[in-house]
Coordinates of C-alpha atoms and ligand atoms in Angstrom, one line a residue:
Chain D
X180 CA 85.0 93.4 77.1
X181 CA 85.2 91.4 80.3
X182 CA 81.4 91.5 80.6
X183 CA 81.0 90.3 77.0
X184 CA 83.4 87.4 77.7
X185 CA 81.3 86.5 80.8
X186 CA 78.2 86.6 78.7
X187 CA 79.7 84.0 76.4
X188 CA 80.9 81.9 79.3
X189 CA 77.3 82.0 80.6
X190 CA 75.9 81.0 77.2
X191 CA 78.2 78.1 76.9
X192 CA 77.6 76.9 80.4
X193 CA 73.8 77.0 80.1
X194 CA 73.9 75.4 76.6
X195 CA 75.9 72.5 78.1
X196 CA 73.4 72.2 80.9
X197 CA 70.6 72.1 78.3
X198 CA 72.1 69.2 76.5
X199 CA 74.7 70.8 74.3
X200 CA 72.6 71.7 71.2
X201 CA 73.7 74.5 68.9
X202 CA 72.6 77.9 70.3
X203 CA 70.8 80.1 67.7
X204 CA 69.6 83.0 69.8
X205 CA 70.3 84.3 73.3
X206 CA 68.4 86.9 75.3
X207 CA 70.1 89.4 77.7
X208 CA 68.4 91.7 80.1
X209 CA 70.6 94.7 80.9
X210 CA 69.6 97.3 83.5
X211 CA 70.0 101.0 83.2
X212 CA 72.0 100.9 86.5
X213 CA 74.2 97.9 85.6
X214 CA 77.0 100.0 84.4
X215 CA 76.9 98.4 81.0
X216 CA 76.3 100.4 77.8
X217 CA 74.2 98.2 75.6
X218 CA 75.7 99.4 72.3
X219 CA 79.3 98.7 73.4
X220 CA 78.3 95.4 74.8
X221 CA 76.7 94.5 71.5
X222 CA 79.9 95.5 69.7
X223 CA 82.1 93.5 72.0
X224 CA 79.9 90.4 71.7
X225 CA 80.2 90.6 67.9
X226 CA 83.9 90.8 68.0
X227 CA 84.2 87.9 70.5
X228 CA 81.9 85.4 68.7
X229 CA 83.5 85.9 65.3
X230 CA 85.3 82.7 64.2
X231 CA 83.9 80.7 67.1
X232 CA 81.2 78.1 67.2
X233 CA 78.9 80.9 68.3
X234 CA 79.5 83.1 65.2
X235 CA 75.9 82.8 64.0
X236 CA 74.4 83.5 67.4
X237 CA 72.0 86.4 67.5
X238 CA 71.6 88.4 70.8
X239 CA 68.4 90.0 71.8
X240 CA 69.1 92.7 74.4
X241 CA 66.3 93.9 76.5
X242 CA 66.8 97.1 78.4
X243 CA 65.6 97.1 82.0
X244 CA 64.8 100.6 83.2
X245 CA 65.8 102.2 86.4
X246 CA 62.9 101.9 88.8
X247 CA 62.1 102.9 92.5
X248 CA 59.3 101.9 94.8
X249 CA 57.3 104.4 96.9
X250 CA 57.3 103.6 100.6
X251 CA 54.1 105.7 100.9
X252 CA 51.8 104.4 98.1
X253 CA 53.8 101.3 97.0
X254 CA 53.8 102.4 93.4
X255 CA 56.8 101.2 91.3
X256 CA 57.8 103.9 88.9
X257 CA 60.5 104.5 86.3
X258 CA 63.1 107.0 87.3
X259 CA 63.6 109.6 84.6
X260 CA 66.1 112.4 84.7
X261 CA 67.4 110.9 88.0
X262 CA 64.4 112.2 89.9
X263 CA 63.8 109.8 92.9
X264 CA 60.4 111.2 94.0
X265 CA 57.3 109.1 93.5
X266 CA 55.6 109.9 90.2
X267 CA 52.3 108.8 91.5
X268 CA 52.0 110.7 94.8
X269 CA 55.0 112.9 94.9
X270 CA 56.5 111.5 98.1
X271 CA 60.3 111.6 98.4
X272 CA 60.4 108.5 100.5
X273 CA 61.3 105.9 97.9
X274 CA 63.6 102.9 97.7
X275 CA 65.5 101.2 94.9
X276 CA 63.4 98.7 93.0
X277 CA 65.3 97.7 89.8
X278 CA 67.6 98.5 87.0
X279 CA 70.8 96.6 88.0
X280 CA 70.1 93.4 86.1
X281 CA 72.7 91.8 83.9
X282 CA 71.2 88.5 83.1
X283 CA 71.0 85.9 80.5
X284 CA 67.2 85.7 80.0
X285 CA 66.7 82.9 77.5
X286 CA 68.5 80.6 75.1
X287 CA 67.2 79.2 71.8
X288 CA 68.9 75.9 70.9
X289 CA 68.6 73.3 68.2
X290 CA 67.8 69.8 69.3
X291 CA 71.1 68.2 70.2
Chain T
X43 CA 63.8 74.8 71.8
X44 CA 63.5 78.1 73.8
X45 CA 64.7 77.9 77.4
X46 CA 63.8 80.8 79.7
X47 CA 66.6 81.6 82.2
X48 CA 67.5 84.0 84.9
X49 CA 71.2 83.5 85.0
X50 CA 73.3 86.4 86.3
X51 CA 76.1 87.2 83.8
X52 CA 78.6 87.8 86.6
X53 CA 77.4 84.9 88.8
X54 CA 80.9 83.5 89.0
X55 CA 82.3 86.8 90.2
X56 CA 79.4 87.2 92.6
X57 CA 80.0 83.7 94.1
X58 CA 83.7 84.5 94.8
X59 CA 82.8 87.9 96.2
X60 CA 80.3 86.3 98.5
X61 CA 83.0 83.9 99.8
X62 CA 85.3 86.9 100.4
X63 CA 82.6 88.8 102.2
X64 CA 81.9 85.9 104.5
X65 CA 85.6 85.7 105.3
X66 CA 85.9 89.4 106.0
X67 CA 82.8 89.4 108.2
X68 CA 84.0 86.3 110.1
X69 CA 87.3 88.0 110.9
X70 CA 86.0 91.4 111.5
X71 CA 87.8 92.9 108.6
X72 CA 86.4 96.2 107.2
X73 CA 86.9 96.0 103.4
X74 CA 86.5 99.2 101.5
X75 CA 86.4 99.4 97.7
X76 CA 87.6 102.8 96.4
X77 CA 86.4 103.8 92.9
X78 CA 87.0 107.0 90.9
X79 CA 88.3 108.4 87.6
X80 CA 92.1 108.3 87.2
X81 CA 93.6 111.2 89.2
X82 CA 90.7 111.9 91.6
X83 CA 93.0 111.1 94.5
X84 CA 92.5 107.5 95.6
X85 CA 96.1 106.9 96.2
X86 CA 96.6 110.3 97.8
X87 CA 93.7 109.6 100.2
X88 CA 95.1 106.3 101.1
X89 CA 98.6 107.8 101.6
X90 CA 97.1 110.3 104.0
X91 CA 95.1 107.6 105.8
X92 CA 98.0 105.3 106.2
X93 CA 100.3 108.1 107.4
X94 CA 97.8 108.8 110.2
X95 CA 97.6 105.3 111.4
X96 CA 99.5 103.9 114.4
X97 CA 102.1 101.4 113.1
X98 CA 100.6 98.7 115.3
X99 CA 97.3 98.8 113.3
X100 CA 96.5 95.8 111.1
X101 CA 95.8 97.5 107.9
X102 CA 96.6 96.5 104.3
X103 CA 96.0 97.7 100.8
X104 CA 95.5 96.1 97.4
X105 CA 95.9 98.5 94.6
X106 CA 94.8 97.9 91.0
X107 CA 96.6 99.2 88.0
X108 CA 96.5 98.3 84.3
X109 CA 100.3 98.5 83.9
X110 CA 102.5 100.2 86.5
X111 CA 103.2 99.7 90.1
X112 CA 103.7 103.4 91.0
X113 CA 100.7 103.5 93.4
X114 CA 101.9 100.4 95.3
X115 CA 105.3 102.0 95.7
X116 CA 103.8 105.3 96.9
X117 CA 101.7 103.4 99.5
X118 CA 104.4 101.0 100.6
X119 CA 106.3 103.8 102.3
X120 CA 104.0 103.9 105.2
X121 CA 105.1 100.5 106.5
X122 CA 101.8 98.6 106.0
X123 CA 101.5 95.6 103.7
X124 CA 100.6 96.7 100.2
X125 CA 100.2 94.6 97.1
X126 CA 99.8 95.6 93.5
X127 CA 97.2 93.9 91.3
X128 CA 98.2 94.3 87.7
X129 CA 95.1 93.7 85.8
X130 CA 96.9 93.1 82.5
X131 CA 94.6 95.4 80.5
X132 CA 91.4 95.1 82.3
X133 CA 89.9 98.4 83.5
X134 CA 88.5 97.1 86.8
X135 CA 89.3 94.7 89.6
X136 CA 87.2 91.5 89.9
X137 CA 86.7 89.2 92.9
X138 CA 89.0 86.6 91.6
X139 CA 91.9 89.0 91.3
X140 CA 91.3 90.1 94.9
X141 CA 91.1 86.5 96.1
X142 CA 94.3 85.5 94.3
X143 CA 96.3 88.4 95.8
X144 CA 95.2 87.5 99.3
X145 CA 96.8 84.1 99.3
X146 CA 99.7 83.8 101.8
X147 CA 98.8 87.1 103.4
X148 CA 97.7 87.5 107.0
X149 CA 94.2 88.5 105.8
X150 CA 92.3 86.9 108.6
X151 CA 94.0 89.2 111.1
X152 CA 93.3 92.5 109.3
X153 CA 91.0 95.1 110.8
X154 CA 91.0 97.1 107.5
X155 CA 91.6 96.1 103.9
X156 CA 91.5 98.9 101.4
X157 CA 91.0 98.1 97.7
X158 CA 92.1 100.8 95.3
X159 CA 90.2 100.0 92.1
X160 CA 91.5 100.8 88.7
X161 CA 90.9 104.5 87.7
X162 CA 87.7 104.3 85.8
X163 CA 84.2 105.5 86.7
X164 CA 82.4 102.8 84.7
X165 CA 83.7 99.3 84.6
X166 CA 84.5 98.7 88.3
X167 CA 80.8 99.3 89.1
X168 CA 79.6 95.9 88.0
X169 CA 82.1 93.9 90.0
X170 CA 81.4 93.0 93.6
X171 CA 84.7 92.5 95.4
X172 CA 83.2 91.3 98.6
X173 CA 83.6 94.7 100.1
X174 CA 81.6 95.9 103.1
X175 CA 81.4 99.5 101.7
X176 CA 82.0 101.2 98.5
X177 CA 83.3 104.8 98.2
X178 CA 83.4 106.9 95.1
X179 CA 85.8 109.8 94.9
X180 CA 85.0 112.8 92.9
X181 CA 87.4 115.7 92.7
X182 CA 86.2 119.3 92.2
X183 CA 88.0 119.5 88.9
X184 CA 85.8 116.9 87.4
X185 CA 82.5 118.8 87.3
X186 CA 79.3 118.4 89.4
X187 CA 77.4 116.5 86.8
X188 CA 79.4 113.2 87.2
X189 CA 76.7 111.5 89.4
X190 CA 74.1 112.1 86.6
X191 CA 76.5 111.0 83.9
X192 CA 77.5 107.8 85.7
X193 CA 74.4 107.0 87.8
X194 CA 75.2 103.3 88.1
X195 CA 78.5 104.1 89.8
X196 CA 77.0 106.5 92.3
X197 CA 73.9 104.4 92.8
X198 CA 76.0 101.6 94.1
X199 CA 78.1 103.7 96.4
X200 CA 77.7 104.1 100.2
X201 CA 79.9 107.1 100.3
X202 CA 81.0 109.9 98.0
X203 CA 84.2 111.7 98.9
X204 CA 84.5 115.1 97.3
X205 CA 88.2 115.6 97.1
X206 CA 90.6 118.6 96.3
X207 CA 88.4 121.1 98.0
X208 CA 91.6 123.2 98.4
X209 CA 91.1 124.0 94.6
X210 CA 87.6 125.4 95.1
X211 CA 88.8 129.0 94.8
X212 CA 90.2 128.2 91.3
X213 CA 87.6 126.1 89.6
X214 CA 83.9 126.6 89.0
X215 CA 82.4 123.8 91.0
X216 CA 79.2 124.0 93.1
X217 CA 79.5 121.7 96.2
X218 CA 75.8 122.1 96.7
X219 CA 74.9 120.9 93.2
X220 CA 77.4 118.0 93.4
X221 CA 75.7 116.9 96.7
X222 CA 72.2 117.3 95.2
X223 CA 73.1 115.3 92.1
X224 CA 74.6 112.4 94.1
X225 CA 71.5 112.3 96.3
X226 CA 69.2 112.3 93.3
X227 CA 70.9 109.1 92.1
X228 CA 71.3 107.6 95.6
X229 CA 69.2 109.3 98.3
X230 CA 71.0 107.3 101.1
X231 CA 74.6 108.2 100.0
X232 CA 76.9 109.7 102.7
X233 CA 79.0 112.6 101.6
X234 CA 82.4 113.9 102.9
X235 CA 84.5 116.8 101.7
X236 CA 88.2 116.6 101.9
X237 CA 91.5 117.8 100.6
X238 CA 94.3 115.4 100.6
X239 CA 96.7 118.3 100.1
X240 CA 95.7 120.6 102.9
X241 CA 94.3 117.8 105.1
X242 CA 91.0 119.6 105.5
X243 CA 88.1 117.2 106.2
X244 CA 90.3 114.2 106.8
X245 CA 89.2 113.9 110.4
X246 CA 85.7 113.2 109.3
X247 CA 87.0 110.6 106.8
X248 CA 88.9 108.9 109.6
X249 CA 85.8 109.0 111.8
X250 CA 83.8 107.4 109.0
X251 CA 86.3 104.6 108.8
X252 CA 86.4 104.0 112.6
X253 CA 82.6 103.9 112.7
X254 CA 82.8 100.8 110.4
X255 CA 85.2 98.8 112.5
Ligands
GDP396 N1 95.3 120.1 94.8 C1 95.0 118.8 95.2 N2 95.6 117.8 94.5 C2 95.4 116.5 94.9 C3 94.5 116.2 96.0 N3 94.4 114.9 96.1 C4 95.2 114.4 95.1 N4 95.8 115.4 94.4 C5 96.7 115.2 93.2 O1 96.0 114.6 92.2 C6 96.9 113.8 91.4 C7 96.3 112.4 91.3 O2 96.2 111.8 92.6 P1 96.2 110.2 92.8 O3 96.2 110.0 94.3 O4 97.4 109.6 92.1 O5 94.9 109.8 92.1 P2 94.3 108.4 91.7 O6 94.6 108.1 90.3 O7 92.8 108.5 92.0 O8 95.0 107.4 92.6 C8 98.2 113.8 92.2 O9 99.0 114.7 91.5 C9 97.8 114.3 93.5 O10 98.9 114.9 94.2 C10 93.9 117.3 96.7 O11 93.2 117.1 97.7 N5 94.2 118.6 96.3
MG397 MG1 96.0 105.6 92.2
ZN398 ZN1 53.9 107.3 96.0

């Protein structure tokens, strides 16, 4: 719920920065390691926008997978089944590369 | 009009957390964020830790709770400053709550500040509190699969404390598997095994803290 409220704060703040036009769509990028479950976020957003000026706003939520980078061959690979070893060369020497995003990725606005 | 953005949803929290972190670093305060399910033993571990400290040490605790102040009362018995953060329903602490509860406190003189997060293995994960290190507690009654079920939580932790090892004879729990699961999610995680009841392993926990001062 707090995350959803922060999403709406971010939408309102960015919309104001863009001239204050009515927001029709908003994009979110949510990483697999962000600690946020996309379905419950979607539900909370719907509850929070009801009866506000954002009631008609549609959210497009893009899922950003958990990735690591190989220190040996530099491949960036998706981590499946929590296996940290490089999927290209098999090396176990890998580092975190992505999946913690929780970002507003775009806004679609009507001309103010 | 389509406007591409890269705005972090929690940028306001992150900004406050960064200010707190700078302040802790400037003053040499080691700030530790303790996260676990309800009942894993966060308060028990802090009680044991405070009980072992010399009274002259500059240590303080902020403890988060949705409703009650039981934990704050348990912790206040050891003579160190303790403050309750009532989150009023929120299932996690955020940086602003921490900042607000540090006003008119001798924060800048502290060597250690413990933050006991609200008992929850999910929501606290996303909120940076300005801590220098993050510890996740997992007790042996919870099952070895927790790191795989909550990868975000363990991925962002520096330390996993396996607690209640005094109960190992009575519950099916493989320490080896728990360690392996945590390292799959976070290969760099440190792991300690303790019992807050028997006191086993607490020396290494204390050493871990002292190493960060
Ligand atoms: N057997 C056993 N019980 C423990 C241990 N640590 C904590 N407990 C018990 O677990 C319960 C929950 O502990 P508490 O510290 O309140 O957990 P918190 O919710 O994470 O703060 C209490 O009844 C503690 O006495 C331990 O190492 N062994
Ligand atoms: Mg507690
Ligand atoms: Zn590789």
